[in-house]
């Protein structure tokens, strides 16, 4: 599932291409909204909220999408060949005179009133890359269940929005904690919030979605701190990476 920095970059591309432009084509290829046609209306803005994308359109409407594991939005210029996948995977087409945004394999796609956005994103905690970022609230959310593993608490978007599986491992490395440490046992837990914010801020502007990673995807490679081999395991069918020296196991 995309991390918050990837969603932020996607929103920025869509906003740059569509905002302030009048739609010349509006095509949603999902049964519930297949007859909706907003051609002629202007796109007001495209905003990220955690891992959600909110495309706001003239007339008080919002197109809500979520990429989950395989979804993607691609932006093309006039006459450019669409390369995001076969035609049967296209779920949305939003075109202006200048650009066409094509949504592929979008598992969540719905049209709602802009005033009802809280219905789909109101459950989220403070957004690490959003204007609502509040480190104090995020920390209180994380500590609400002291027995919960650090990694699980980070992934829960109700605590703070934007951390995915990659930054779970990376954040835990920065604070020198294994992801399964109960969060109530983490010394100075505010470091967790600071580290997560630092990681997403540093990576959201990196070109092409490239990231500087300390441990994720580096099993068997030397730890950038101590040189010990990075280890990998699976939790909830997702890979977790850590350094056994810098991130010692909690004492029993």
XYZ file of C-alpha atoms in Angstrom:
252
model
C 0.000 0.000 0.000
C 1.423 3.439 -0.882
C 2.925 5.525 1.889
C 1.782 9.044 2.656
C 4.643 10.580 0.680
C 3.587 8.726 -2.482
C -0.027 9.840 -2.085
C 1.152 13.418 -1.503
C 3.178 13.297 -4.733
C 0.222 11.848 -6.643
C -2.040 14.619 -5.357
C 0.492 17.252 -6.381
C 0.707 15.840 -9.942
C -3.070 15.719 -10.275
C -3.493 19.205 -8.834
C -0.878 20.664 -11.184
C -2.539 19.014 -14.190
C -6.204 19.613 -13.391
C -6.779 22.433 -10.915
C -8.312 25.543 -12.443
C -9.170 23.683 -15.660
C -12.567 22.825 -17.096
C -13.305 19.142 -17.626
C -13.732 18.085 -21.238
C -14.296 14.465 -20.239
C -15.480 12.815 -17.020
C -15.761 9.049 -17.112
C -16.105 6.812 -14.051
C -16.040 3.131 -14.902
C -17.627 1.757 -11.762
C -21.270 0.658 -11.798
C -22.517 2.989 -9.072
C -21.264 6.156 -10.776
C -21.082 5.106 -14.428
C -23.755 7.612 -15.458
C -22.225 10.580 -13.622
C -21.072 13.299 -16.020
C -19.365 16.430 -14.728
C -18.110 17.558 -18.131
C -17.927 21.341 -18.251
C -17.252 21.815 -14.559
C -13.912 23.095 -13.250
C -11.574 21.143 -10.997
C -10.962 23.242 -7.887
C -8.134 21.311 -6.252
C -6.734 17.879 -5.458
C -5.816 17.262 -1.831
C -4.253 14.290 -0.045
C -5.585 13.163 3.319
C -3.426 10.407 4.733
C -3.595 7.783 1.995
C -6.801 9.171 0.467
C -7.118 11.493 -2.524
C -9.849 14.139 -2.692
C -10.461 15.752 -6.097
C -12.812 18.674 -5.529
C -14.977 19.779 -8.436
C -17.143 22.818 -9.052
C -20.658 22.424 -7.711
C -19.724 21.040 -4.296
C -18.651 17.547 -5.396
C -15.578 15.500 -4.490
C -14.152 12.460 -6.248
C -12.704 10.279 -3.492
C -10.133 7.641 -4.409
C -7.744 5.339 -2.558
C -4.863 3.483 -4.210
C -4.493 0.619 -1.721
C -2.096 -2.002 -3.110
C -2.311 -1.688 -6.891
C -4.110 1.526 -7.769
C -2.428 4.384 -9.633
C -3.219 7.731 -11.209
C -1.301 8.622 -14.375
C -1.256 12.009 -16.093
C -0.833 12.313 -19.882
C -0.460 15.160 -22.316
C -2.509 15.611 -25.516
C -1.959 12.688 -27.869
C 0.296 10.842 -25.425
C -0.183 7.086 -25.296
C -1.719 5.778 -22.083
C 0.716 3.339 -20.489
C -0.700 2.554 -17.055
C -2.191 -0.810 -17.936
C -4.771 -2.469 -20.205
C -8.020 -0.650 -20.911
C -10.085 -2.985 -18.726
C -8.145 -1.764 -15.669
C -9.146 1.877 -16.165
C -11.587 3.081 -13.525
C -11.596 6.853 -14.125
C -10.769 9.367 -16.855
C -10.646 13.096 -16.093
C -9.590 15.196 -19.083
C -9.046 18.893 -19.741
C -7.683 20.609 -22.834
C -4.171 20.299 -21.412
C -4.002 16.956 -19.610
C -5.776 13.666 -19.051
C -5.681 11.924 -15.682
C -6.349 8.189 -15.841
C -7.012 6.092 -12.751
C -5.985 2.446 -12.998
C -7.097 -0.415 -10.721
C -8.610 1.968 -8.169
C -10.296 -0.193 -5.508
C -12.013 2.828 -3.933
C -13.681 5.380 -6.197
C -16.770 7.341 -5.228
C -18.416 10.657 -5.911
C -19.737 12.488 -2.861
C -20.684 15.921 -1.669
C -17.665 17.937 -0.606
C -19.476 18.677 2.631
C -19.558 14.934 3.308
C -15.798 14.327 3.037
C -15.576 13.645 6.768
C -17.632 10.529 6.163
C -14.663 8.946 4.358
C -11.670 10.599 6.067
C -13.030 11.763 9.414
C -11.758 8.649 11.183
C -8.136 9.451 10.354
C -5.648 10.752 12.870
C -3.512 13.845 12.208
C -1.964 13.774 8.730
C 1.839 13.722 8.858
C 1.986 15.785 5.660
C -1.235 17.729 6.075
C -2.264 21.117 7.426
C -3.977 19.392 10.363
C -0.730 17.872 11.670
C -0.748 17.862 15.471
C 2.111 15.904 17.089
C 0.512 16.037 20.529
C -2.709 14.430 19.342
C -0.778 11.836 17.349
C 1.263 10.897 20.417
C -1.801 10.609 22.622
C -3.446 8.380 20.021
C -0.405 6.133 19.805
C -0.188 5.751 23.594
C -3.887 5.041 24.097
C -3.124 1.286 24.170
C 0.275 0.859 25.908
C 0.371 -2.885 25.231
C 0.051 -2.470 21.474
C 3.212 -3.175 19.420
C 4.908 -0.049 18.133
C 4.684 -1.158 14.495
C 0.969 -1.917 14.683
C 0.254 1.435 16.330
C 2.123 3.246 13.564
C 0.162 1.469 10.835
C -3.200 2.352 12.385
C -4.327 5.377 10.378
C -6.659 6.380 13.209
C -3.587 7.246 15.278
C -1.704 9.227 12.661
C -2.204 9.175 8.916
C 0.476 8.410 6.360
C 2.708 5.622 7.686
C 2.734 2.399 5.653
C 4.727 -0.785 5.879
C 7.966 0.751 4.588
C 8.004 3.592 7.073
C 6.950 1.277 9.886
C 10.335 -0.434 9.641
C 12.200 2.811 8.981
C 10.637 4.694 11.899
C 11.322 1.851 14.315
C 14.948 1.778 13.167
C 15.374 5.485 13.833
C 14.079 5.161 17.399
C 16.046 1.904 17.972
C 12.986 -0.225 18.762
C 11.845 -3.528 17.302
C 8.368 -3.165 15.763
C 6.857 -5.645 18.237
C 7.953 -3.713 21.345
C 4.872 -2.658 23.363
C 4.588 1.057 22.768
C 4.196 1.702 26.496
C 7.748 0.389 26.990
C 9.320 2.742 24.442
C 11.481 5.360 26.165
C 10.663 8.946 25.162
C 7.827 7.861 22.824
C 7.572 11.364 21.357
C 10.646 10.351 19.314
C 8.375 8.062 17.320
C 6.203 10.935 16.132
C 9.223 13.100 15.339
C 10.920 10.310 13.371
C 7.807 9.480 11.322
C 7.327 13.142 10.447
C 11.002 13.507 9.479
C 10.875 10.472 7.191
C 7.780 11.510 5.263
C 8.929 15.123 4.958
C 12.332 14.027 3.643
C 10.908 11.627 1.076
C 7.883 13.437 -0.313
C 9.995 15.604 -2.618
C 12.388 12.904 -3.812
C 12.109 12.424 -7.599
C 10.391 9.408 -9.096
C 9.289 8.035 -5.758
C 12.877 7.078 -4.876
C 13.622 6.838 -1.183
C 16.652 6.665 1.022
C 16.025 3.555 3.130
C 17.973 2.389 6.158
C 16.632 -1.149 6.653
C 13.548 -1.817 4.510
C 14.293 -4.225 1.667
C 17.901 -4.628 2.840
C 17.843 -8.073 4.486
C 21.390 -9.411 4.749
C 22.972 -6.044 4.022
C 24.996 -4.266 6.708
C 23.235 -1.886 9.055
C 24.178 1.701 8.191
C 24.854 2.331 11.903
C 26.681 -0.711 13.221
C 27.343 -2.994 10.246
C 25.339 -5.969 11.562
C 23.278 -7.848 8.943
C 19.728 -6.542 8.611
C 17.086 -9.157 9.383
C 13.621 -9.741 7.917
C 10.488 -11.398 9.201
C 6.781 -11.251 8.366
C 3.970 -9.765 10.419
C 0.382 -9.870 9.176
C 1.729 -11.131 5.817
C 3.870 -8.009 5.438
C 7.667 -7.898 5.630
C 9.364 -6.220 8.563
C 13.066 -5.327 8.611
C 15.235 -4.472 11.606
C 18.803 -4.446 12.933
C 19.266 -6.988 15.741
C 22.022 -4.877 17.329
C 20.590 -1.352 17.078
C 17.071 -2.620 17.811
C 17.489 -5.175 20.614
C 14.666 -7.489 21.623
C 12.646 -6.350 24.658
C 13.697 -8.051 27.867
C 11.250 -10.681 29.076
